[in-house]
Amino acid sequence: VQLQASGGGLVQAGGSLRLSCVASGRTLRNFRIYTVGWFRQAPGKEREFVAAIRGNGGSTASADSVKGRFTISRDNAKNTVYLQMSSLKPEDTAVYYCAADENVILSTMRRSSSYDYWGQGTQVTVSS
């Protein structure tokens, strides 16, 4: 399974961006069975959880730092998960990674170790 993250860029504080994560590959089974998460890593900091969505889109989770500002959604027909980011702050600056796995249980959606497949990351820079 390959994941391609895109949509990052440079934006002013208060602005918006939408990240996309597209899954592909010969080993990709029904995309609907994969939980997909977004994580981010700022320079000098550890990778942290941002948001995740279950395969059917019925259950989502997000970090407290982004609640009310970021929304995760998916289009299973397009093998794509989106992260709509609004009211961006300079502290949101990081490389954003998407990750997927078909065996993530609800209680472990926030753990990076729960995901086997990772995209290459897309840079988000928020200027003040």
CSV table of N, CA and C in Angstrom, one decimal:
chain,number,residue,atom,x,y,z
A,1,VAL,N,0.8,-1.2,0.0
A,1,VAL,CA,0.0,0.0,0.0
A,1,VAL,C,0.9,1.2,0.0
A,2,GLN,N,0.6,2.1,-0.9
A,2,GLN,CA,1.4,3.4,-1.0
A,2,GLN,C,0.4,4.5,-0.6
A,3,LEU,N,0.9,5.5,0.1
A,3,LEU,CA,0.1,6.7,0.5
A,3,LEU,C,0.9,7.9,-0.1
A,4,GLN,N,0.1,8.8,-0.7
A,4,GLN,CA,0.6,10.0,-1.2
A,4,GLN,C,-0.1,11.2,-0.6
A,5,ALA,N,0.7,11.9,0.2
A,5,ALA,CA,0.1,13.1,0.9
A,5,ALA,C,0.4,14.4,0.1
A,6,SER,N,-0.5,15.3,0.0
A,6,SER,CA,-0.3,16.5,-0.7
A,6,SER,C,-1.2,17.6,-0.1
A,7,GLY,N,-0.9,18.8,-0.6
A,7,GLY,CA,-1.8,20.0,-0.2
A,7,GLY,C,-1.1,20.9,0.7
A,8,GLY,N,0.1,20.6,1.2
A,8,GLY,CA,0.8,21.5,2.1
A,8,GLY,C,1.3,22.8,1.4
A,9,GLY,N,1.7,23.7,2.1
A,9,GLY,CA,2.2,25.0,1.6
A,9,GLY,C,2.4,26.0,2.6
A,10,LEU,N,2.6,27.2,2.2
A,10,LEU,CA,2.9,28.4,3.1
A,10,LEU,C,1.6,29.2,3.2
A,11,VAL,N,1.1,29.5,4.4
A,11,VAL,CA,-0.1,30.2,4.6
A,11,VAL,C,0.1,31.1,5.8
A,12,GLN,N,-0.6,32.2,5.7
A,12,GLN,CA,-0.6,33.2,6.9
A,12,GLN,C,-1.4,32.6,8.0
A,13,ALA,N,-1.1,33.1,9.2
A,13,ALA,CA,-1.9,32.7,10.4
A,13,ALA,C,-3.4,33.1,10.1
A,14,GLY,N,-4.3,32.2,10.5
A,14,GLY,CA,-5.7,32.4,10.3
A,14,GLY,C,-6.2,31.9,9.0
A,15,GLY,N,-5.3,31.4,8.2
A,15,GLY,CA,-5.7,30.9,6.9
A,15,GLY,C,-6.0,29.4,6.9
A,16,SER,N,-6.3,28.8,5.7
A,16,SER,CA,-6.7,27.5,5.6
A,16,SER,C,-6.0,26.7,4.6
A,17,LEU,N,-5.9,25.4,4.8
A,17,LEU,CA,-5.3,24.5,3.8
A,17,LEU,C,-6.1,23.2,3.9
A,18,ARG,N,-6.1,22.5,2.8
A,18,ARG,CA,-6.7,21.1,2.8
A,18,ARG,C,-5.7,20.1,2.3
A,19,LEU,N,-5.3,19.2,3.2
A,19,LEU,CA,-4.4,18.1,2.8
A,19,LEU,C,-5.2,16.9,2.3
A,20,SER,N,-4.5,16.2,1.4
A,20,SER,CA,-5.1,15.0,0.8
A,20,SER,C,-4.2,13.8,1.0
A,21,CYS,N,-4.7,12.7,1.2
A,21,CYS,CA,-3.9,11.5,1.3
A,21,CYS,C,-4.6,10.4,0.4
A,22,VAL,N,-3.9,10.0,-0.7
A,22,VAL,CA,-4.4,9.1,-1.6
A,22,VAL,C,-3.7,7.7,-1.5
A,23,ALA,N,-4.5,6.7,-1.3
A,23,ALA,CA,-3.9,5.3,-1.2
A,23,ALA,C,-4.0,4.6,-2.5
A,24,SER,N,-2.9,3.8,-2.8
A,24,SER,CA,-2.9,3.0,-4.0
A,24,SER,C,-2.0,1.8,-3.8
A,25,GLY,N,-1.9,1.0,-4.8
A,25,GLY,CA,-1.0,-0.1,-4.7
A,25,GLY,C,-1.7,-1.5,-5.0
A,26,ARG,N,-0.9,-2.4,-5.5
A,26,ARG,CA,-1.5,-3.7,-5.8
A,26,ARG,C,-2.0,-4.4,-4.5
A,27,THR,N,-1.4,-4.2,-3.4
A,27,THR,CA,-1.9,-4.9,-2.2
A,27,THR,C,-3.0,-4.1,-1.5
A,28,LEU,N,-3.4,-3.0,-2.0
A,28,LEU,CA,-4.5,-2.3,-1.4
A,28,LEU,C,-5.8,-3.1,-1.6
A,29,ARG,N,-6.4,-3.4,-0.5
A,29,ARG,CA,-7.7,-4.1,-0.6
A,29,ARG,C,-8.8,-3.0,-0.5
A,30,ASN,N,-10.0,-3.3,-0.2
A,30,ASN,CA,-11.0,-2.3,-0.1
A,30,ASN,C,-10.6,-1.2,0.9
A,31,PHE,N,-10.5,0.0,0.3
A,31,PHE,CA,-10.0,1.1,1.1
A,31,PHE,C,-10.9,1.3,2.4
A,32,ARG,N,-12.1,0.9,2.3
A,32,ARG,CA,-13.1,1.1,3.3
A,32,ARG,C,-12.6,0.4,4.7
A,33,ILE,N,-11.8,-0.6,4.6
A,33,ILE,CA,-11.4,-1.3,5.8
A,33,ILE,C,-10.2,-0.6,6.5
A,34,TYR,N,-9.6,0.4,5.9
A,34,TYR,CA,-8.4,1.0,6.5
A,34,TYR,C,-8.8,2.2,7.4
A,35,THR,N,-8.2,2.2,8.6
A,35,THR,CA,-8.2,3.4,9.4
A,35,THR,C,-7.1,4.3,8.9
A,36,VAL,N,-7.3,5.6,8.7
A,36,VAL,CA,-6.3,6.5,8.3
A,36,VAL,C,-6.1,7.6,9.3
A,37,GLY,N,-4.8,7.9,9.6
A,37,GLY,CA,-4.5,8.9,10.6
A,37,GLY,C,-3.6,10.0,10.0
A,38,TRP,N,-3.6,11.2,10.5
A,38,TRP,CA,-2.7,12.2,10.2
A,38,TRP,C,-1.8,12.5,11.4
A,39,PHE,N,-0.6,12.6,11.2
A,39,PHE,CA,0.4,12.9,12.3
A,39,PHE,C,1.3,14.1,11.8
A,40,ARG,N,1.9,14.8,12.7
A,40,ARG,CA,2.8,15.9,12.3
A,40,ARG,C,4.0,15.9,13.1
A,41,GLN,N,5.1,16.4,12.5
A,41,GLN,CA,6.4,16.5,13.2
A,41,GLN,C,7.0,17.9,12.9
A,42,ALA,N,7.2,18.6,14.0
A,42,ALA,CA,7.9,19.9,13.8
A,42,ALA,C,9.3,19.7,14.1
A,43,PRO,N,10.2,20.6,13.6
A,43,PRO,CA,11.6,20.5,13.8
A,43,PRO,C,12.0,20.4,15.3
A,44,GLY,N,12.8,19.4,15.6
A,44,GLY,CA,13.2,19.2,17.0
A,44,GLY,C,12.2,18.6,17.9
A,45,LYS,N,11.0,18.2,17.4
A,45,LYS,CA,10.0,17.7,18.2
A,45,LYS,C,9.6,16.3,17.8
A,46,GLU,N,8.9,15.5,18.6
A,46,GLU,CA,8.5,14.2,18.3
A,46,GLU,C,7.3,14.3,17.4
A,47,ARG,N,7.1,13.2,16.7
A,47,ARG,CA,5.9,13.1,15.8
A,47,ARG,C,4.6,13.0,16.8
A,48,GLU,N,3.6,13.8,16.4
A,48,GLU,CA,2.4,13.8,17.3
A,48,GLU,C,1.1,13.5,16.4
A,49,PHE,N,0.2,13.0,17.1
A,49,PHE,CA,-1.1,12.7,16.5
A,49,PHE,C,-1.9,13.9,16.2
A,50,VAL,N,-2.6,14.0,15.1
A,50,VAL,CA,-3.4,15.1,14.7
A,50,VAL,C,-4.9,14.7,14.6
A,51,ALA,N,-5.2,13.7,13.8
A,51,ALA,CA,-6.6,13.3,13.6
A,51,ALA,C,-6.6,11.9,13.0
A,52,ALA,N,-7.7,11.2,13.1
A,52,ALA,CA,-7.8,9.9,12.5
A,52,ALA,C,-9.3,9.6,12.2
A,53,ILE,N,-9.5,8.7,11.2
A,53,ILE,CA,-10.8,8.4,10.8
A,53,ILE,C,-10.9,6.9,10.5
A,54,ARG,N,-12.0,6.3,11.0
A,54,ARG,CA,-12.2,4.8,10.8
A,54,ARG,C,-12.6,4.6,9.3
A,55,GLY,N,-12.6,3.3,8.9
A,55,GLY,CA,-12.8,3.0,7.5
A,55,GLY,C,-14.2,3.5,7.0
A,56,ASN,N,-15.2,3.3,7.8
A,56,ASN,CA,-16.5,3.7,7.3
A,56,ASN,C,-16.8,5.2,7.6
A,57,GLY,N,-15.8,5.9,8.1
A,57,GLY,CA,-16.0,7.3,8.4
A,57,GLY,C,-16.9,7.6,9.6
A,58,GLY,N,-17.4,6.6,10.3
A,58,GLY,CA,-18.3,6.8,11.4
A,58,GLY,C,-17.6,7.3,12.7
A,59,SER,N,-16.3,6.9,12.8
A,59,SER,CA,-15.6,7.3,14.1
A,59,SER,C,-14.4,8.1,13.7
A,60,THR,N,-14.3,9.3,14.4
A,60,THR,CA,-13.1,10.1,14.2
A,60,THR,C,-12.5,10.5,15.5
A,61,ALA,N,-11.2,10.9,15.5
A,61,ALA,CA,-10.6,11.3,16.7
A,61,ALA,C,-9.7,12.5,16.3
A,62,SER,N,-9.5,13.4,17.2
A,62,SER,CA,-8.6,14.5,16.9
A,62,SER,C,-7.9,15.0,18.2
A,63,ALA,N,-6.7,15.5,18.0
A,63,ALA,CA,-5.9,16.0,19.1
A,63,ALA,C,-6.6,17.3,19.7
A,64,ASP,N,-6.5,17.5,21.0
A,64,ASP,CA,-7.1,18.7,21.6
A,64,ASP,C,-6.6,20.0,21.0
A,65,SER,N,-5.4,20.0,20.5
A,65,SER,CA,-4.8,21.2,20.0
A,65,SER,C,-5.4,21.6,18.6
A,66,VAL,N,-6.1,20.7,18.0
A,66,VAL,CA,-6.7,21.1,16.7
A,66,VAL,C,-8.2,21.0,16.7
A,67,LYS,N,-8.8,20.6,17.8
A,67,LYS,CA,-10.3,20.4,17.8
A,67,LYS,C,-10.9,21.8,17.5
A,68,GLY,N,-12.0,21.7,16.7
A,68,GLY,CA,-12.7,22.9,16.3
A,68,GLY,C,-12.0,23.7,15.2
A,69,ARG,N,-10.8,23.3,14.8
A,69,ARG,CA,-10.1,23.9,13.7
A,69,ARG,C,-9.8,23.0,12.5
A,70,PHE,N,-9.6,21.7,12.8
A,70,PHE,CA,-9.2,20.7,11.8
A,70,PHE,C,-10.4,19.7,11.7
A,71,THR,N,-10.7,19.3,10.4
A,71,THR,CA,-11.7,18.3,10.2
A,71,THR,C,-11.2,17.2,9.3
A,72,ILE,N,-11.3,16.0,9.7
A,72,ILE,CA,-10.9,14.9,8.9
A,72,ILE,C,-12.1,14.2,8.2
A,73,SER,N,-11.9,13.8,7.0
A,73,SER,CA,-13.0,13.2,6.2
A,73,SER,C,-12.4,12.3,5.2
A,74,ARG,N,-13.3,11.5,4.6
A,74,ARG,CA,-12.8,10.5,3.6
A,74,ARG,C,-13.8,10.3,2.5
A,75,ASP,N,-13.2,10.0,1.3
A,75,ASP,CA,-14.0,9.6,0.2
A,75,ASP,C,-13.5,8.2,-0.3
A,76,ASN,N,-14.2,7.2,0.2
A,76,ASN,CA,-13.7,5.8,-0.1
A,76,ASN,C,-13.7,5.5,-1.6
A,77,ALA,N,-14.6,6.1,-2.4
A,77,ALA,CA,-14.6,5.9,-3.8
A,77,ALA,C,-13.4,6.4,-4.5
A,78,LYS,N,-12.7,7.3,-3.9
A,78,LYS,CA,-11.5,7.9,-4.4
A,78,LYS,C,-10.2,7.5,-3.6
A,79,ASN,N,-10.4,6.6,-2.7
A,79,ASN,CA,-9.3,6.1,-1.9
A,79,ASN,C,-8.5,7.3,-1.2
A,80,THR,N,-9.3,8.2,-0.8
A,80,THR,CA,-8.7,9.5,-0.3
A,80,THR,C,-9.2,9.9,1.0
A,81,VAL,N,-8.3,10.4,1.9
A,81,VAL,CA,-8.7,11.0,3.2
A,81,VAL,C,-8.2,12.5,3.1
A,82,TYR,N,-9.0,13.4,3.7
A,82,TYR,CA,-8.8,14.8,3.7
A,82,TYR,C,-8.6,15.3,5.1
A,83,LEU,N,-7.7,16.3,5.2
A,83,LEU,CA,-7.6,17.0,6.5
A,83,LEU,C,-7.8,18.5,6.2
A,84,GLN,N,-9.0,19.0,6.5
A,84,GLN,CA,-9.3,20.4,6.3
A,84,GLN,C,-8.8,21.2,7.5
A,85,MET,N,-7.9,22.1,7.3
A,85,MET,CA,-7.3,22.9,8.4
A,85,MET,C,-7.7,24.3,8.3
A,86,SER,N,-8.3,24.8,9.3
A,86,SER,CA,-8.7,26.2,9.3
A,86,SER,C,-8.1,26.9,10.5
A,87,SER,N,-8.2,28.3,10.5
A,87,SER,CA,-7.7,29.1,11.6
A,87,SER,C,-6.3,28.6,12.0
A,88,LEU,N,-5.4,28.5,11.0
A,88,LEU,CA,-4.1,27.9,11.3
A,88,LEU,C,-3.3,28.9,12.1
A,89,LYS,N,-2.4,28.3,12.9
A,89,LYS,CA,-1.5,29.0,13.8
A,89,LYS,C,-0.1,28.7,13.5
A,90,PRO,N,0.8,29.6,13.8
A,90,PRO,CA,2.3,29.3,13.6
A,90,PRO,C,2.7,28.0,14.2
A,91,GLU,N,2.1,27.6,15.3
A,91,GLU,CA,2.5,26.3,16.0
A,91,GLU,C,2.0,25.1,15.2
A,92,ASP,N,1.2,25.3,14.2
A,92,ASP,CA,0.8,24.2,13.3
A,92,ASP,C,1.8,23.8,12.3
A,93,THR,N,2.9,24.7,12.2
A,93,THR,CA,3.9,24.4,11.3
A,93,THR,C,4.6,23.1,11.5
A,94,ALA,N,4.7,22.2,10.5
A,94,ALA,CA,5.2,20.9,10.7
A,94,ALA,C,5.2,20.2,9.3
A,95,VAL,N,5.8,19.0,9.3
A,95,VAL,CA,5.6,18.1,8.2
A,95,VAL,C,4.4,17.2,8.6
A,96,TYR,N,3.4,17.1,7.7
A,96,TYR,CA,2.3,16.3,8.0
A,96,TYR,C,2.3,15.0,7.3
A,97,TYR,N,2.1,13.9,8.0
A,97,TYR,CA,2.2,12.6,7.4
A,97,TYR,C,0.8,11.9,7.5
A,98,CYS,N,0.4,11.2,6.5
A,98,CYS,CA,-0.8,10.3,6.7
A,98,CYS,C,-0.3,8.9,6.8
A,99,ALA,N,-1.1,8.1,7.5
A,99,ALA,CA,-0.8,6.7,7.8
A,99,ALA,C,-2.0,5.9,7.7
A,100,ALA,N,-1.9,4.6,7.4
A,100,ALA,CA,-3.1,3.8,7.2
A,100,ALA,C,-2.8,2.4,7.7
A,101,ASP,N,-3.8,1.7,8.2
A,101,ASP,CA,-3.7,0.3,8.5
A,101,ASP,C,-5.1,-0.3,8.6
A,102,GLU,N,-5.2,-1.6,8.3
A,102,GLU,CA,-6.5,-2.2,8.3
A,102,GLU,C,-6.8,-2.8,9.7
A,103,ASN,N,-5.9,-2.8,10.6
A,103,ASN,CA,-6.1,-3.5,11.9
A,103,ASN,C,-6.1,-2.6,13.1
A,104,VAL,N,-6.4,-1.3,12.9
A,104,VAL,CA,-6.4,-0.4,14.0
A,104,VAL,C,-7.7,-0.5,14.7
A,105,ILE,N,-7.6,-0.6,16.1
A,105,ILE,CA,-8.8,-0.7,16.9
A,105,ILE,C,-9.1,0.7,17.4
A,106,LEU,N,-10.3,1.0,17.8
A,106,LEU,CA,-10.7,2.3,18.2
A,106,LEU,C,-9.8,2.9,19.3
A,107,SER,N,-9.4,2.1,20.2
A,107,SER,CA,-8.7,2.6,21.4
A,107,SER,C,-7.2,3.0,21.0
A,108,THR,N,-6.8,2.6,19.9
A,108,THR,CA,-5.3,2.8,19.5
A,108,THR,C,-5.2,3.7,18.3
A,109,MET,N,-6.3,4.4,17.9
A,109,MET,CA,-6.2,5.3,16.7
A,109,MET,C,-5.2,6.4,16.8
A,110,ARG,N,-4.9,6.8,18.0
A,110,ARG,CA,-4.0,7.9,18.2
A,110,ARG,C,-2.5,7.6,18.3
A,111,ARG,N,-2.2,6.3,18.2
A,111,ARG,CA,-0.8,5.8,18.3
A,111,ARG,C,-0.2,5.6,17.0
A,112,SER,N,1.0,6.2,16.8
A,112,SER,CA,1.7,6.1,15.5
A,112,SER,C,2.1,4.6,15.2
A,113,SER,N,2.3,3.9,16.3
A,113,SER,CA,2.7,2.5,16.2
A,113,SER,C,1.6,1.6,15.7
A,114,SER,N,0.4,2.1,15.6
A,114,SER,CA,-0.8,1.3,15.2
A,114,SER,C,-0.8,1.2,13.6
A,115,TYR,N,0.0,2.0,13.0
A,115,TYR,CA,-0.1,2.1,11.5
A,115,TYR,C,1.1,1.5,10.8
A,116,ASP,N,0.9,0.7,9.8
A,116,ASP,CA,2.0,0.1,9.1
A,116,ASP,C,2.4,0.9,7.9
A,117,TYR,N,1.5,1.6,7.3
A,117,TYR,CA,1.7,2.3,6.0
A,117,TYR,C,1.8,3.8,6.2
A,118,TRP,N,2.8,4.4,5.7
A,118,TRP,CA,3.0,5.8,5.8
A,118,TRP,C,3.3,6.5,4.5
A,119,GLY,N,2.8,7.7,4.4
A,119,GLY,CA,3.1,8.6,3.3
A,119,GLY,C,4.4,9.3,3.5
A,120,GLN,N,4.8,10.1,2.5
A,120,GLN,CA,6.1,10.8,2.5
A,120,GLN,C,6.1,12.1,3.3
A,121,GLY,N,4.9,12.6,3.6
A,121,GLY,CA,4.9,13.9,4.3
A,121,GLY,C,4.7,15.1,3.4
A,122,THR,N,4.0,16.1,3.9
A,122,THR,CA,3.8,17.3,3.1
A,122,THR,C,4.1,18.5,4.1
A,123,GLN,N,4.8,19.5,3.7
A,123,GLN,CA,5.2,20.5,4.6
A,123,GLN,C,4.1,21.6,4.7
A,124,VAL,N,3.7,21.9,5.9
A,124,VAL,CA,2.8,23.0,6.2
A,124,VAL,C,3.6,24.1,7.0
A,125,THR,N,3.6,25.3,6.5
A,125,THR,CA,4.3,26.4,7.2
A,125,THR,C,3.3,27.5,7.3
A,126,VAL,N,3.1,28.0,8.6
A,126,VAL,CA,2.1,29.0,8.9
A,126,VAL,C,3.0,30.2,9.4
A,127,SER,N,2.8,31.3,8.7
A,127,SER,CA,3.6,32.5,9.1
A,127,SER,C,2.7,33.4,10.0
A,128,SER,N,3.4,34.1,10.9
A,128,SER,CA,2.7,35.0,11.8
A,128,SER,C,2.5,36.4,11.3
